[in-house]
PDB file of C-alpha atoms and ligand atoms in Angstrom:
ATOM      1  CA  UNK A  10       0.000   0.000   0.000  1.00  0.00           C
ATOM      2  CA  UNK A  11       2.690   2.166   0.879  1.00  0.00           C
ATOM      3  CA  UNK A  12       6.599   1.373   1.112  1.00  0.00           C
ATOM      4  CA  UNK A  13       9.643   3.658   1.639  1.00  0.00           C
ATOM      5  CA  UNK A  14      12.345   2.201  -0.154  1.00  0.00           C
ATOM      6  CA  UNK A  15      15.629   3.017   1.681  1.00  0.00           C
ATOM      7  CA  UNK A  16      14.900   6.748   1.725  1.00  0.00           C
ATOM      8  CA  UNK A  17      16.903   9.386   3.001  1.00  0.00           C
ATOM      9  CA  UNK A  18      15.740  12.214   4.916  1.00  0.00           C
ATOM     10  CA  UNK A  19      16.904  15.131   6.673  1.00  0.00           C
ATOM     11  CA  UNK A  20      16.691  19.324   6.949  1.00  0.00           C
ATOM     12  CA  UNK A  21      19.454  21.585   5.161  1.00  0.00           C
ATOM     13  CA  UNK A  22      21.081  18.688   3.001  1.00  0.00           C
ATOM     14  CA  UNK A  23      22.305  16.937   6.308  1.00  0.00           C
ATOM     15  CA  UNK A  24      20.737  13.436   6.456  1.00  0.00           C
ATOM     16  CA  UNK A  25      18.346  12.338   9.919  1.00  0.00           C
ATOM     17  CA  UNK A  26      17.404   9.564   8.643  1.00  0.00           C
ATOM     18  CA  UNK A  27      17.864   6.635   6.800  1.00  0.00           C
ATOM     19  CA  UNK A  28      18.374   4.517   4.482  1.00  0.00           C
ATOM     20  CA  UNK A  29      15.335   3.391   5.803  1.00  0.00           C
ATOM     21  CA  UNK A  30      12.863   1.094   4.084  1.00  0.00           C
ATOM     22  CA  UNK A  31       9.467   1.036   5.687  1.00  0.00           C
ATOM     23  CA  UNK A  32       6.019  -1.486   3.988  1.00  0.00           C
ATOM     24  CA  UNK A  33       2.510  -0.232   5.194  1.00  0.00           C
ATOM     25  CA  UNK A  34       0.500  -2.866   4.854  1.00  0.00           C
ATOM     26  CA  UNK A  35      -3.215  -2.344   3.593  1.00  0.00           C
ATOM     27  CA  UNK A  36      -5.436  -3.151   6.549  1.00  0.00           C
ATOM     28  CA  UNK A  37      -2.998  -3.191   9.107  1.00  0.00           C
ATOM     29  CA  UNK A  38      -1.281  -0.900  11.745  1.00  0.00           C
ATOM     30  CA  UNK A  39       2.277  -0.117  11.138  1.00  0.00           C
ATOM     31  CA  UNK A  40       3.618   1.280  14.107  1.00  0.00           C
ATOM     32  CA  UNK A  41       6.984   3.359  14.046  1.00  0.00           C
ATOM     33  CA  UNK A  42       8.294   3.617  17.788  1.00  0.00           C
ATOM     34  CA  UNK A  43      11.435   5.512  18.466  1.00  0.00           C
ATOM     35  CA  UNK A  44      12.835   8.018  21.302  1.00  0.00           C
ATOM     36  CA  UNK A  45      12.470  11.932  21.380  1.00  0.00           C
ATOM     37  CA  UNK A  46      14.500  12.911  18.173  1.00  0.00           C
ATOM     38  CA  UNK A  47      14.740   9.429  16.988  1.00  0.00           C
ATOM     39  CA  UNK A  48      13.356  10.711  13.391  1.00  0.00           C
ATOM     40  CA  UNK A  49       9.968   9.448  13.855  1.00  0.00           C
ATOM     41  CA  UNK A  50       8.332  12.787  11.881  1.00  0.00           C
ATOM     42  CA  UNK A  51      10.898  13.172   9.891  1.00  0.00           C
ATOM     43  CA  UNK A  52       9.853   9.966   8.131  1.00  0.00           C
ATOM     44  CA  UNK A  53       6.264  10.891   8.441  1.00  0.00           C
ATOM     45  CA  UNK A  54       6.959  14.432   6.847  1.00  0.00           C
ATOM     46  CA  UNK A  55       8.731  12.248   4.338  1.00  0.00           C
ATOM     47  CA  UNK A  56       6.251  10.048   3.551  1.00  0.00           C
ATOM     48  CA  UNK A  57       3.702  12.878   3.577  1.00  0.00           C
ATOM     49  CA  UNK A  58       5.655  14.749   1.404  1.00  0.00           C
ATOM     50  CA  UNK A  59       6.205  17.925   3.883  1.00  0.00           C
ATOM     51  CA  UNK A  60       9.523  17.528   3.778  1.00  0.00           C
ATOM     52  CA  UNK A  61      11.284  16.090   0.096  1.00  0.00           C
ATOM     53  CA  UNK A  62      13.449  12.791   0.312  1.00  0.00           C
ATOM     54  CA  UNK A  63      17.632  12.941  -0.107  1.00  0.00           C
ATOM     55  CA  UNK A  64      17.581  10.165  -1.751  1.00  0.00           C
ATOM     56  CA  UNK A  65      15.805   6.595  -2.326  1.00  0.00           C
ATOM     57  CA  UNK A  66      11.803   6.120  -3.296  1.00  0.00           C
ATOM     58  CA  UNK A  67       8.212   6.135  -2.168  1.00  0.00           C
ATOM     59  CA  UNK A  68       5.432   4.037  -3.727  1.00  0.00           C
ATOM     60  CA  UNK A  69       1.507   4.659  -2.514  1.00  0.00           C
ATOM     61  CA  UNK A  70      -1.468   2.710  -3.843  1.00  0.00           C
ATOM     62  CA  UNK A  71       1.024   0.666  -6.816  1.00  0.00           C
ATOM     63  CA  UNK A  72       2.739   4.126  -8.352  1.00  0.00           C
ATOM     64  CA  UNK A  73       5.457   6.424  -7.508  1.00  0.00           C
ATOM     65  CA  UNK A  74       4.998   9.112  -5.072  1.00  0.00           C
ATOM     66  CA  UNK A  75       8.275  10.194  -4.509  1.00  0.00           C
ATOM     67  CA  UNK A  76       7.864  13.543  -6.548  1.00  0.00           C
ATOM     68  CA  UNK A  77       4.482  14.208  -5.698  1.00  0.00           C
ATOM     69  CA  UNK A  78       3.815  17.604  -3.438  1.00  0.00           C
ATOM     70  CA  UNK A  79       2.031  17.106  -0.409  1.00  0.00           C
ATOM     71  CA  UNK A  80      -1.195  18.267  -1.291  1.00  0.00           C
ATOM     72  CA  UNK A  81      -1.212  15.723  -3.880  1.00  0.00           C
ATOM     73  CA  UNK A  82      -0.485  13.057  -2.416  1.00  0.00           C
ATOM     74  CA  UNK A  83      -3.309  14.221   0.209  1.00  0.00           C
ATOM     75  CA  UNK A  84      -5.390  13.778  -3.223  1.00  0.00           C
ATOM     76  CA  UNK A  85      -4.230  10.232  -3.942  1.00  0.00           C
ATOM     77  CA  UNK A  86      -5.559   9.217  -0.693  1.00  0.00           C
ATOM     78  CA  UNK A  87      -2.951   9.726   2.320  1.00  0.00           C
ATOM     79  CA  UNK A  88      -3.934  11.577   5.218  1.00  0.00           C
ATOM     80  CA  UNK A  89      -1.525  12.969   8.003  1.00  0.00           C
ATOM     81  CA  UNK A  90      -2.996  14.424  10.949  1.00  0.00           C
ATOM     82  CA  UNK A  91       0.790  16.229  12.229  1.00  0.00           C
ATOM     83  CA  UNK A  92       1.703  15.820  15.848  1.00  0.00           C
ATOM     84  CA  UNK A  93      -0.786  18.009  18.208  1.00  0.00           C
ATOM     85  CA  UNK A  94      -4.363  18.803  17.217  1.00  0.00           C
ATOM     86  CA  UNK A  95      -5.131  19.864  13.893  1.00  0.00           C
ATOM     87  CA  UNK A  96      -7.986  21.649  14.375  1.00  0.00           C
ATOM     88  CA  UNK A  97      -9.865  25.559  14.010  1.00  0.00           C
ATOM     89  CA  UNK A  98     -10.087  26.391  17.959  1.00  0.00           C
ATOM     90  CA  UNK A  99     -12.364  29.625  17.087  1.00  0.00           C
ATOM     91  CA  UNK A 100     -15.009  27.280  14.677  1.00  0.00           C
ATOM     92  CA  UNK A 101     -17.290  24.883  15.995  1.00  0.00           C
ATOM     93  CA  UNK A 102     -17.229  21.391  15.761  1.00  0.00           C
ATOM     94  CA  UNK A 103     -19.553  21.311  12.444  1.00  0.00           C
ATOM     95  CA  UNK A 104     -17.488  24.319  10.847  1.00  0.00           C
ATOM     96  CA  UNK A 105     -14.130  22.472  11.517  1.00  0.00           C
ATOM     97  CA  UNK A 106     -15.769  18.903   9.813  1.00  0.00           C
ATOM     98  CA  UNK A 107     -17.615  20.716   7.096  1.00  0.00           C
ATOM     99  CA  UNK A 108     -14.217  22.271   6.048  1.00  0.00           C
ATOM    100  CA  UNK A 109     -12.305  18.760   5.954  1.00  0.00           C
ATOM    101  CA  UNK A 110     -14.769  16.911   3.720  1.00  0.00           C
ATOM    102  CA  UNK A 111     -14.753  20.158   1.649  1.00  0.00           C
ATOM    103  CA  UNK A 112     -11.587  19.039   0.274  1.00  0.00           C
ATOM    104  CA  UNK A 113     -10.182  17.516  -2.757  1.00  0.00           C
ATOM    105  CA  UNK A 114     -10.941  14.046  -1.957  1.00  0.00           C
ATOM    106  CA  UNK A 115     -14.942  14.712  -0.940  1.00  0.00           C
ATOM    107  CA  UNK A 116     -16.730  12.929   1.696  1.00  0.00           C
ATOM    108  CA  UNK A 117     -19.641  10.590   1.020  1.00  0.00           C
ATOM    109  CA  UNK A 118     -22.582  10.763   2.475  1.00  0.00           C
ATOM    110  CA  UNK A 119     -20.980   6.972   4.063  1.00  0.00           C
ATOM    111  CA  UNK A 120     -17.948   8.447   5.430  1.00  0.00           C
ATOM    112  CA  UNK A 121     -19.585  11.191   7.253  1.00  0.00           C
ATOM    113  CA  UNK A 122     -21.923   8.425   8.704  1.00  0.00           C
ATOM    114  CA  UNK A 123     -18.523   6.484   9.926  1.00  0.00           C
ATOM    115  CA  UNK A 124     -17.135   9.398  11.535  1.00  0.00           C
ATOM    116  CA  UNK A 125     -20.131  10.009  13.403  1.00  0.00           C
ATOM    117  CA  UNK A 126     -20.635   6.603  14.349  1.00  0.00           C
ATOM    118  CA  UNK A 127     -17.137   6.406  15.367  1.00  0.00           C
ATOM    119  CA  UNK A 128     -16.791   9.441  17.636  1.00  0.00           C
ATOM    120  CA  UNK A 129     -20.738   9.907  18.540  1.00  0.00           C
ATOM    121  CA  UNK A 130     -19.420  12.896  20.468  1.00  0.00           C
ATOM    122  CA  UNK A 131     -18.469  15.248  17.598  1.00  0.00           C
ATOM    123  CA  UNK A 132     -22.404  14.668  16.728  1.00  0.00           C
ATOM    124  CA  UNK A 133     -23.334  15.518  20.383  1.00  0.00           C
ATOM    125  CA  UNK A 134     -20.710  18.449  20.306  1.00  0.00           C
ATOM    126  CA  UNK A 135     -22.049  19.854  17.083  1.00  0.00           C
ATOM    127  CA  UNK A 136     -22.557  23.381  17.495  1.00  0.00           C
ATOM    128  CA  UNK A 137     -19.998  23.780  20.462  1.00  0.00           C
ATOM    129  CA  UNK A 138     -16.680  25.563  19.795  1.00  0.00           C
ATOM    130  CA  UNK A 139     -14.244  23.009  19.133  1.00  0.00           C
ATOM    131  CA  UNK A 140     -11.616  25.310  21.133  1.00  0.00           C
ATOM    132  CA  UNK A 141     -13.493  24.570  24.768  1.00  0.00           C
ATOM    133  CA  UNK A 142     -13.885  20.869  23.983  1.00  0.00           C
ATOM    134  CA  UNK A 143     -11.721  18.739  26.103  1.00  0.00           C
ATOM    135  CA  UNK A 144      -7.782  17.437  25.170  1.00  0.00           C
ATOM    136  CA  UNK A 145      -9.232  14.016  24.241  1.00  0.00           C
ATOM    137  CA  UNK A 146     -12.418  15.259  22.568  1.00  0.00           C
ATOM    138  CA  UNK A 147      -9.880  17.662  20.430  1.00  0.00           C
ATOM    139  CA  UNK A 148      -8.102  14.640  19.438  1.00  0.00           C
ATOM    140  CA  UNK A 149     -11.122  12.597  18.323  1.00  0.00           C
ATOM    141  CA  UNK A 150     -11.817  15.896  16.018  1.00  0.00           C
ATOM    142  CA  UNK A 151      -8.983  15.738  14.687  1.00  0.00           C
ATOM    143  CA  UNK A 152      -9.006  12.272  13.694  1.00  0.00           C
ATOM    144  CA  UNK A 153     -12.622  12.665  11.988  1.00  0.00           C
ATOM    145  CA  UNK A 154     -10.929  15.680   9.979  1.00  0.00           C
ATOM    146  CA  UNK A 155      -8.734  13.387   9.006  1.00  0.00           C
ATOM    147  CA  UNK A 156     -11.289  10.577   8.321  1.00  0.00           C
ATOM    148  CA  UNK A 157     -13.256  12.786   6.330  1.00  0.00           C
ATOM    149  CA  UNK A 158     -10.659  13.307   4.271  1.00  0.00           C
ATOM    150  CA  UNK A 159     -11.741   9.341   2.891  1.00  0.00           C
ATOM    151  CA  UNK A 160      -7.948   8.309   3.364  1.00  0.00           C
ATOM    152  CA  UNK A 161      -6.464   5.024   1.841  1.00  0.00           C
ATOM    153  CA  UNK A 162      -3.679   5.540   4.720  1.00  0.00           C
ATOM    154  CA  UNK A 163      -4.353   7.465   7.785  1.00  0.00           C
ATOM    155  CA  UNK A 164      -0.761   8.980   8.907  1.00  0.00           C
ATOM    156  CA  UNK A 165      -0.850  10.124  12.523  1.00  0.00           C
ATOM    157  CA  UNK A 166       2.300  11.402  14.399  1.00  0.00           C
ATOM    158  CA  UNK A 167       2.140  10.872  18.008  1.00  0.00           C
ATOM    159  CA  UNK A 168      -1.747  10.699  18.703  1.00  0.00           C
ATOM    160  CA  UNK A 169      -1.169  10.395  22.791  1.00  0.00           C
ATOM    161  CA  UNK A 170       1.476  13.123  22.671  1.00  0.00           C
ATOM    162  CA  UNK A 171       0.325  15.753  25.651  1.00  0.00           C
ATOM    163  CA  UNK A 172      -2.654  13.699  26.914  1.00  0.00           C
ATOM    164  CA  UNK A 173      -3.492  12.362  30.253  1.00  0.00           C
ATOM    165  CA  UNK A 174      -3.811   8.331  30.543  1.00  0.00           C
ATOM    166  CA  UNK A 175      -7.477   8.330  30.512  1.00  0.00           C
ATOM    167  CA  UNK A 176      -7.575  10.184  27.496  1.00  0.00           C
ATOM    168  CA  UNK A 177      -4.551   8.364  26.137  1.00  0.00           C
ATOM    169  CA  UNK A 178      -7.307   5.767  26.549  1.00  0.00           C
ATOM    170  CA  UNK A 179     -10.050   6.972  24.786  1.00  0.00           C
ATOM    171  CA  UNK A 180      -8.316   7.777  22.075  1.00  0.00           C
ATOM    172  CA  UNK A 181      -6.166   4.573  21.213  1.00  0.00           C
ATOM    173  CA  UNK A 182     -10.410   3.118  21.725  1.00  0.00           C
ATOM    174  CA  UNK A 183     -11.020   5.417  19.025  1.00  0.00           C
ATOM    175  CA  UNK A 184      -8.206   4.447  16.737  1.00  0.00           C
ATOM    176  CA  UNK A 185      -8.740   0.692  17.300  1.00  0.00           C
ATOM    177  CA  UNK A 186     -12.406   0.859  15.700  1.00  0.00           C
ATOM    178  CA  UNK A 187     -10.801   3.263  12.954  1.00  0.00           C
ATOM    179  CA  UNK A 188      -9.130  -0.005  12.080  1.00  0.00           C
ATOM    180  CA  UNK A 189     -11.562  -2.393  12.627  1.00  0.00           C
ATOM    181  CA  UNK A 190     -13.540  -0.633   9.749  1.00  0.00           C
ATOM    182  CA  UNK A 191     -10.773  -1.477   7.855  1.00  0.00           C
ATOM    183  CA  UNK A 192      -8.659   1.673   7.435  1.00  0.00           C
ATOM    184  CA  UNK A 193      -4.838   1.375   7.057  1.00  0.00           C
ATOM    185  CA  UNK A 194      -2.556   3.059   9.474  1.00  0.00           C
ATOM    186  CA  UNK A 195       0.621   4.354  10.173  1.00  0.00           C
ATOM    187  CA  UNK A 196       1.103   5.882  13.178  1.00  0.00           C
ATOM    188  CA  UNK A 197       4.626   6.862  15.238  1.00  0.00           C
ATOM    189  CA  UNK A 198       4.075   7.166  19.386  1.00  0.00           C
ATOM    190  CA  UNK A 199       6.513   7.064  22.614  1.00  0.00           C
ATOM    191  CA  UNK A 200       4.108   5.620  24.178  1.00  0.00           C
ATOM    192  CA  UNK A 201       5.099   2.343  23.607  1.00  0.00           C
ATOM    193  CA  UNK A 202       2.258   0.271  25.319  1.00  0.00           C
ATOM    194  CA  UNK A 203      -0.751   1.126  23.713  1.00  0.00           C
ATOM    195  CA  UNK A 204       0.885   1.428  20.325  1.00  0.00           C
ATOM    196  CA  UNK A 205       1.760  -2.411  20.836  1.00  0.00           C
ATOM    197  CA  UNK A 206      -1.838  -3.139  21.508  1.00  0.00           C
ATOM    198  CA  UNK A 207      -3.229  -2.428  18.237  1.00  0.00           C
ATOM    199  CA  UNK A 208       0.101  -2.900  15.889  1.00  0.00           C
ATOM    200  CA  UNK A 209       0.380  -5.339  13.003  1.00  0.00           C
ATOM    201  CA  UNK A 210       3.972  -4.038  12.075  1.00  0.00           C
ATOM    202  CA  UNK A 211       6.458  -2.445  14.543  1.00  0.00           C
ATOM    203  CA  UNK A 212       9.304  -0.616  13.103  1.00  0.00           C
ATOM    204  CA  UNK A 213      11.802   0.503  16.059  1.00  0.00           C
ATOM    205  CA  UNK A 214      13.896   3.809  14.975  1.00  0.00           C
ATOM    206  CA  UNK A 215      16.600   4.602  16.759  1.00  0.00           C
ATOM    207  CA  UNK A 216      19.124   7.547  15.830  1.00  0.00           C
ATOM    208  CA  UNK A 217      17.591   7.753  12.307  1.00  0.00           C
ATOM    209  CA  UNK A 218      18.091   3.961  11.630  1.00  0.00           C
ATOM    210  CA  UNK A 219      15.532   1.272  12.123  1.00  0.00           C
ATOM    211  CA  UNK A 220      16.731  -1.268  14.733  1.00  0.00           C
ATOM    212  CA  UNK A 221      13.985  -3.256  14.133  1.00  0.00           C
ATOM    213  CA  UNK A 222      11.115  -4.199  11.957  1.00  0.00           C
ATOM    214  CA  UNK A 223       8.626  -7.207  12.379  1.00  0.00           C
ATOM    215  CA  UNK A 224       5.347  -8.584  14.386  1.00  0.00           C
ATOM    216  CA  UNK A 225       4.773  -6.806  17.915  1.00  0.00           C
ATOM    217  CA  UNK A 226       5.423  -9.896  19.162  1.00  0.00           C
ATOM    218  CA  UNK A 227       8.865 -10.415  17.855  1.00  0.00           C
ATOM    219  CA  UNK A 228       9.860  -7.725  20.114  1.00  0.00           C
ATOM    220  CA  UNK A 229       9.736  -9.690  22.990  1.00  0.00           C
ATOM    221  CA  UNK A 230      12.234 -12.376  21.571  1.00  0.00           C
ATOM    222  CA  UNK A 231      15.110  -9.680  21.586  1.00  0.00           C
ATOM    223  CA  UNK A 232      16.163  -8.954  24.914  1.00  0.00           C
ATOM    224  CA  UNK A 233      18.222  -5.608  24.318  1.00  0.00           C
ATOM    225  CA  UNK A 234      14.801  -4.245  22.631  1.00  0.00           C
ATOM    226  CA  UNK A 235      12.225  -5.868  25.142  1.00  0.00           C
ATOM    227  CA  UNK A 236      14.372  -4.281  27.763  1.00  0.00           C
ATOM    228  CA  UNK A 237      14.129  -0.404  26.107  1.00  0.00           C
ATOM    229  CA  UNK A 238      11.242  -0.561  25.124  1.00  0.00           C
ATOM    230  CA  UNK A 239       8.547  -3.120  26.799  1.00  0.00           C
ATOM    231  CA  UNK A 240      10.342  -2.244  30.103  1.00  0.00           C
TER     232      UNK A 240
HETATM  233  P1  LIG B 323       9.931  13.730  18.829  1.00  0.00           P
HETATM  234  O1  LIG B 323       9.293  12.533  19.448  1.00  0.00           O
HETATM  235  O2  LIG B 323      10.696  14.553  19.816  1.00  0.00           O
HETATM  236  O3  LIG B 323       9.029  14.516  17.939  1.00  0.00           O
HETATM  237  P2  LIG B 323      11.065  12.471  16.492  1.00  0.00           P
HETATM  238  O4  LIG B 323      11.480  11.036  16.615  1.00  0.00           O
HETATM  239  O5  LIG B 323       9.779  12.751  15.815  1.00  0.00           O
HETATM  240  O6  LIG B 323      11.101  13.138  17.909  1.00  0.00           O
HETATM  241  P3  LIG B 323      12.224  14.280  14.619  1.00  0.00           P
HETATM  242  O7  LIG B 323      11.301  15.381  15.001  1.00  0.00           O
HETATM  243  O8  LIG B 323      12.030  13.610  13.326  1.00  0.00           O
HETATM  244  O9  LIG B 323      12.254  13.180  15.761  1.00  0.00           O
HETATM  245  O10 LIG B 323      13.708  14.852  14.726  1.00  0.00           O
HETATM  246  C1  LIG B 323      14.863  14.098  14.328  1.00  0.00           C
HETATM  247  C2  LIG B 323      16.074  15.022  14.315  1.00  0.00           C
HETATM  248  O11 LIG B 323      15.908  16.013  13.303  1.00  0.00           O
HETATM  249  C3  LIG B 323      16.279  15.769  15.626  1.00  0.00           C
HETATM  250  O12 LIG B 323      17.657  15.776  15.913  1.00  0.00           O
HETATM  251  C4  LIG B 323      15.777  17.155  15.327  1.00  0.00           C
HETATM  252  O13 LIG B 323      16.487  18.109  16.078  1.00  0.00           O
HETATM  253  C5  LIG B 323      16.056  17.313  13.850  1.00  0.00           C
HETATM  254  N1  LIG B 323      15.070  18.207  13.216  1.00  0.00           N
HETATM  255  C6  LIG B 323      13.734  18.066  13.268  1.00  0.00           C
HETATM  256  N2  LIG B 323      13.107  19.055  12.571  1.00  0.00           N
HETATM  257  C7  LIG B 323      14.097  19.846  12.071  1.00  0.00           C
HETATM  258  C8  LIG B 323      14.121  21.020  11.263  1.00  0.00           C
HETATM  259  N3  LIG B 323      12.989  21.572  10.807  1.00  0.00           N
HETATM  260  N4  LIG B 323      15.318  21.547  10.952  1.00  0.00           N
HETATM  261  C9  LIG B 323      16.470  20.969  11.395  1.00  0.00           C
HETATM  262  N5  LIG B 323      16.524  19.859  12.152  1.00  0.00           N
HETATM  263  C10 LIG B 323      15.365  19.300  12.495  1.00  0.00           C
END
């Protein structure tokens, strides 16, 4: 569905990471783990096309993506909701969902019925200004923006980043029926446990290299990685 093949990326022609080669399955949760500065955006931004890669070559949906600008890409059907929430604090709820699926890629009448049915709270929360909803309930808007958008591959950097466990909580529930209707994802997290719960794929990044790439439950059969990173 989507694969980085041993791409290169940095900021100012100095490298952060890579050669990396990264598969996103269709269907399934590839997770990319990796410390504060490991390089986890900087592979989102370059699979996103924020940032461009230094060298080696993306593929989405069977064609070459490496070229593409961001916004296109967004058109071919990847969606990246960045680190933080992505959302209009001074619109309401409606405003901020009306102006996602008023994008390229259009939402169906059955899309807007999934994001409702998946957060039933941005229905409830309508006409309420999404700026006074809570940390968690700003975080479940964001992520029906980015549903809206109809994405093949929903890119999310750090989902849990800033939230209390209880949200934490509520929003990993929310992103485990996002892919039990099917959606591919590829998310990066420090938070180590609850991105384990729902992964397919882990890919471990470490200084801008992957140190490891396989089944979540591969982890636990290497003892230097259980030990950094299962604790
Ligand atoms: P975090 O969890 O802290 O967000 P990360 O794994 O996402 O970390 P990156 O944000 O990709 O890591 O950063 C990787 C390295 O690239 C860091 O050393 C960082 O200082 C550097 N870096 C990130 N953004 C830029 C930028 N715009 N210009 C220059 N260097 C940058």
């Amino acid at each position: 569905m989507l694969r980085l093949d041993q791409v290169t990326a940095g900021y100012d022609g100095v490298p952060v990471v890579g050669p990396i080669t990264l598969d996103v399955t269709a269907g399934g949760v590839t997770v990319l783990l990796g410390a504060n500065g490991a390089g986890k955006t900087t592979t989102l931004d370059a699979a996103a096309g924020l940032i461009p890669v230094m060298s080696g070559s993306i593929e989405f949906d069977g064609r070459p993506v490496t070229r593409l600008s961001a916004p296109r890409r967004a058109r071919a059907g990847m969606c990246y909701a960045l680190e933080g929430h992505r959302i209009f604090p001074e619109m309401t709820v409606q405003e901020n969902l009306r102006l996602a699926a008023s994008g390229q890629r259009r939402a169906s009448r059955a899309v807007w019925d999934e994001c409702f049915e998946l957060f039933p709270i941005l229905a409830e929360r309508g006409e309420q200004r999404a700026g006074l909803l809570s940390g968690g309930e700003q975080q479940m808007l964001a992520l029906g923006r980015a549903l809206l958008g109809d994405p093949k591959v929903l890119i999310l950097d750090e989902p849990s980043l800033g939230l209390a466990p209880k949200i934490i909580d509520q929003v990993y529930g929310a992103i485990r029926r996002l892919t039990g209707s099917g959606r591919t994802i590829l998310l990066s997290e420090q938070n180590v446990g609850h991105a384990l719960e729902i992964a397919t794929s882990v890919n471990i990044l470490e200084r801008g290299s992957l140190a490891f790439t396989g089944p979540p439950d591969r982890l636990r059969d290497d003892d230097r990685l259980k030990a950094a990173y299962l604790g």
